[in-house]
């Protein structure tokens, strides 16, 4: 089954999510933590760390907000993950910035 949340995003006339909240995991930066990989919430722009990171802030953000889609925020990665459908998708998004 294809993720319907990605299709909803495609209908926004090229709008591909909110501007990023920063260049690193906003929650790790606030607490002095570290991360392995970054993810951007396409609903609000929150930058959180991946589930391989100690604090898993991207997943925690989904649990707190129910925002379904995250984009990899790593240079050269252009995939989207849907927390609701538990499905990854290649998606025509602008590339993530080379922030680190």
Coordinates of N, CA and C in Angstrom, one line a residue:
X1 N 0.8 -1.2 0.0 CA 0.0 0.0 0.0 C 0.9 1.2 0.0
X2 N 0.6 2.2 -0.8 CA 1.3 3.4 -0.9 C 0.9 4.4 0.2
X3 N 1.8 5.2 0.7 CA 1.6 6.1 1.7 C 0.7 7.3 1.1
X4 N -0.4 7.5 1.7 CA -1.3 8.6 1.3 C -0.8 10.0 1.7
X5 N 0.0 10.0 2.8 CA 0.6 11.3 3.3 C 1.5 11.9 2.3
X6 N 2.3 11.1 1.6 CA 3.2 11.6 0.6 C 2.4 12.2 -0.5
X7 N 1.3 11.6 -0.9 CA 0.5 12.1 -2.0 C -0.1 13.4 -1.6
X8 N -0.5 13.6 -0.4 CA -1.1 14.9 0.1 C 0.0 16.0 0.0
X9 N 1.2 15.6 0.3 CA 2.3 16.6 0.2 C 2.5 17.0 -1.2
X10 N 2.4 16.1 -2.1 CA 2.6 16.4 -3.5 C 1.6 17.3 -4.1
X11 N 0.4 17.4 -3.5 CA -0.7 18.3 -3.9 C -0.5 19.7 -3.5
X12 N 0.6 20.0 -2.8 CA 0.7 21.4 -2.3 C 1.5 22.3 -3.2
X13 N 1.4 22.1 -4.5 CA 2.0 22.9 -5.5 C 3.4 23.3 -5.3
X14 N 4.2 22.3 -5.0 CA 5.6 22.4 -4.8 C 6.1 22.8 -3.4
X15 N 5.2 23.0 -2.5 CA 5.5 23.3 -1.1 C 6.0 22.0 -0.5
X16 N 7.2 21.9 0.0 CA 7.7 20.6 0.4 C 8.0 20.6 1.9
X17 N 7.2 21.3 2.7 CA 7.4 21.3 4.1 C 8.0 22.6 4.6
X18 N 7.9 22.7 5.9 CA 8.3 23.9 6.6 C 9.8 24.1 6.6
X19 N 10.3 25.3 6.7 CA 11.7 25.6 6.8 C 12.3 24.9 8.0
X20 N 13.5 24.4 7.9 CA 14.2 23.7 9.0 C 14.4 24.5 10.2
X21 N 14.3 23.9 11.4 CA 14.5 24.6 12.6 C 15.9 25.0 13.0
X22 N 16.8 24.4 12.2 CA 18.3 24.7 12.5 C 19.1 23.7 11.7
X23 N 20.4 23.7 12.1 CA 21.4 22.8 11.4 C 21.7 21.6 12.1
X24 N 21.1 21.4 13.3 CA 21.3 20.2 14.1 C 20.0 19.8 14.9
X25 N 20.1 18.7 15.6 CA 18.9 18.3 16.3 C 18.7 19.3 17.4
X26 N 17.5 20.0 17.3 CA 17.2 21.1 18.2 C 17.1 20.7 19.6
X27 N 16.6 19.5 19.9 CA 16.5 19.0 21.2 C 17.9 18.5 21.8
X28 N 18.7 17.9 21.0 CA 20.1 17.5 21.5 C 20.9 18.8 21.8
X29 N 20.8 19.8 20.9 CA 21.5 21.0 21.1 C 21.1 21.7 22.4
X30 N 19.8 21.6 22.7 CA 19.3 22.2 24.0 C 19.8 21.5 25.2
X31 N 20.0 20.2 25.1 CA 20.4 19.4 26.3 C 21.9 19.1 26.3
X32 N 22.6 19.5 25.3 CA 24.0 19.1 25.2 C 24.3 17.7 24.7
X33 N 23.3 17.1 24.0 CA 23.4 15.8 23.5 C 24.1 15.7 22.1
X34 N 24.2 14.5 21.6 CA 24.8 14.3 20.3 C 23.9 13.4 19.5
X35 N 24.1 13.4 18.2 CA 23.3 12.6 17.3 C 24.1 11.9 16.2
X36 N 23.5 10.9 15.5 CA 24.2 10.3 14.4 C 23.7 10.8 13.1
X37 N 22.4 10.9 12.9 CA 21.8 11.4 11.6 C 20.6 12.2 11.9
X38 N 20.3 13.2 11.0 CA 19.3 14.1 11.3 C 18.1 13.9 10.4
X39 N 16.9 14.2 10.8 CA 15.6 14.1 10.1 C 14.9 15.4 10.2
X40 N 14.2 15.9 9.2 CA 13.4 17.1 9.2 C 11.9 16.7 9.1
X41 N 11.1 17.3 10.0 CA 9.7 17.1 9.9 C 9.1 18.0 8.8
X42 N 8.4 17.4 7.9 CA 7.9 18.1 6.7 C 6.7 19.0 7.1
X43 N 6.1 18.7 8.2 CA 4.9 19.5 8.7 C 5.4 20.8 9.3
X44 N 6.4 20.8 10.1 CA 6.8 22.0 10.9 C 8.3 22.4 10.8
X45 N 9.1 21.5 10.2 CA 10.5 21.9 10.0 C 11.4 21.4 11.2
X46 N 10.8 20.8 12.2 CA 11.6 20.4 13.4 C 12.7 19.5 12.9
X47 N 14.0 19.8 13.3 CA 15.1 18.9 13.1 C 15.3 18.0 14.3
X48 N 15.2 16.7 14.1 CA 15.4 15.8 15.2 C 16.4 14.7 14.8
X49 N 16.9 14.0 15.8 CA 17.9 12.9 15.5 C 17.2 11.6 15.2
X50 N 17.9 10.7 14.5 CA 17.3 9.5 14.1 C 17.2 8.5 15.2
X51 N 16.6 7.3 14.9 CA 16.4 6.3 15.9 C 17.7 5.6 16.3
X52 N 18.8 5.7 15.5 CA 20.1 5.2 15.9 C 20.8 6.1 16.8
X53 N 20.3 7.3 17.0 CA 20.9 8.3 17.9 C 20.4 8.0 19.3
X54 N 21.2 8.4 20.4 CA 20.8 8.0 21.7 C 19.4 8.5 22.2
X55 N 19.0 9.7 21.7 CA 17.7 10.3 22.2 C 16.5 10.1 21.2
X56 N 16.7 9.7 20.0 CA 15.6 9.5 19.1 C 14.6 10.6 19.0
X57 N 15.1 11.8 18.9 CA 14.2 13.0 18.9 C 13.2 13.1 17.8
X58 N 13.6 12.6 16.6 CA 12.6 12.6 15.5 C 11.4 11.8 15.8
X59 N 11.6 10.6 16.3 CA 10.4 9.7 16.7 C 9.7 10.3 17.8
X60 N 10.4 10.9 18.8 CA 9.7 11.6 19.9 C 8.8 12.7 19.4
X61 N 9.3 13.4 18.4 CA 8.5 14.6 17.9 C 7.3 14.0 17.2
X62 N 7.4 12.9 16.5 CA 6.2 12.3 15.9 C 5.2 11.9 17.0
X63 N 5.7 11.3 18.1 CA 4.8 10.8 19.2 C 4.1 12.0 19.8
X64 N 4.8 13.2 19.9 CA 4.2 14.3 20.5 C 3.2 15.1 19.6
X65 N 3.5 15.1 18.3 CA 2.7 15.9 17.4 C 1.8 15.2 16.4
X66 N 2.1 13.9 16.1 CA 1.5 13.1 15.1 C 1.8 13.7 13.7
X67 N 2.8 14.5 13.5 CA 3.3 14.9 12.2 C 3.8 13.6 11.5
X68 N 3.2 13.2 10.4 CA 3.6 11.9 9.8 C 4.9 11.7 9.0
X69 N 5.3 12.8 8.4 CA 6.4 12.6 7.4 C 7.7 13.3 7.9
X70 N 8.8 12.6 7.7 CA 10.1 13.2 7.9 C 11.0 12.9 6.7
X71 N 11.9 13.8 6.4 CA 12.8 13.7 5.3 C 14.2 13.5 6.0
X72 N 15.0 12.7 5.3 CA 16.4 12.7 5.8 C 17.0 14.0 5.7
X73 N 17.7 14.5 6.6 CA 18.4 15.8 6.6 C 19.9 15.6 6.5
X74 N 20.2 14.5 5.8 CA 21.6 14.2 5.5 C 22.0 14.6 4.0
X75 N 23.1 15.2 3.8 CA 23.5 15.5 2.4 C 23.5 14.2 1.5
X76 N 22.9 14.4 0.4 CA 22.8 13.3 -0.6 C 21.7 12.3 -0.4
X77 N 20.9 12.4 0.7 CA 19.8 11.5 0.9 C 18.5 12.3 0.7
X78 N 17.6 11.7 -0.1 CA 16.4 12.4 -0.5 C 15.2 11.6 -0.3
X79 N 15.2 10.7 0.7 CA 14.0 9.9 1.0 C 13.1 10.5 2.1
X80 N 11.9 10.0 2.1 CA 10.9 10.4 3.1 C 10.4 9.2 3.9
X81 N 10.2 9.3 5.2 CA 9.6 8.2 6.0 C 8.3 8.6 6.5
X82 N 7.3 7.8 6.4 CA 6.0 8.0 7.0 C 5.9 7.2 8.3
X83 N 5.8 7.8 9.4 CA 5.6 7.1 10.7 C 4.3 6.4 10.7
X84 N 3.2 7.0 10.2 CA 1.9 6.4 10.2 C 1.9 5.1 9.4
X85 N 2.3 5.1 8.2 CA 2.3 3.9 7.3 C 3.5 3.0 7.4
X86 N 4.5 3.5 8.2 CA 5.7 2.7 8.4 C 6.3 2.4 7.0
X87 N 6.5 3.4 6.2 CA 6.9 3.2 4.8 C 7.9 4.3 4.4
X88 N 8.9 3.9 3.7 CA 9.8 4.9 3.1 C 9.5 5.2 1.7
X89 N 9.8 6.3 1.2 CA 9.5 6.6 -0.2 C 10.6 7.5 -0.8
X90 N 10.9 7.3 -2.0 CA 11.8 8.3 -2.7 C 10.8 9.4 -3.2
X91 N 11.2 10.6 -3.0 CA 10.3 11.7 -3.3 C 11.1 12.8 -3.9
X92 N 10.5 13.6 -4.8 CA 11.2 14.7 -5.5 C 11.2 15.9 -4.6
X93 N 12.1 15.9 -3.7 CA 12.3 17.1 -2.7 C 13.6 17.8 -3.0
X94 N 13.7 19.0 -2.7 CA 15.0 19.7 -2.8 C 16.0 18.9 -1.9
X95 N 17.3 18.8 -2.3 CA 18.2 18.1 -1.5 C 18.4 18.8 -0.1
X96 N 18.8 18.0 0.9 CA 19.1 18.5 2.2 C 20.4 19.3 2.1
X97 N 20.5 20.4 2.8 CA 21.7 21.2 2.7 C 22.9 20.5 3.3
X98 N 24.1 20.8 2.8 CA 25.3 20.3 3.4 C 25.6 21.0 4.6
X99 N 25.0 20.6 5.7 CA 25.1 21.3 7.0 C 26.2 20.8 7.9
X100 N 26.7 19.7 7.6 CA 27.8 19.2 8.5 C 28.8 18.3 7.8

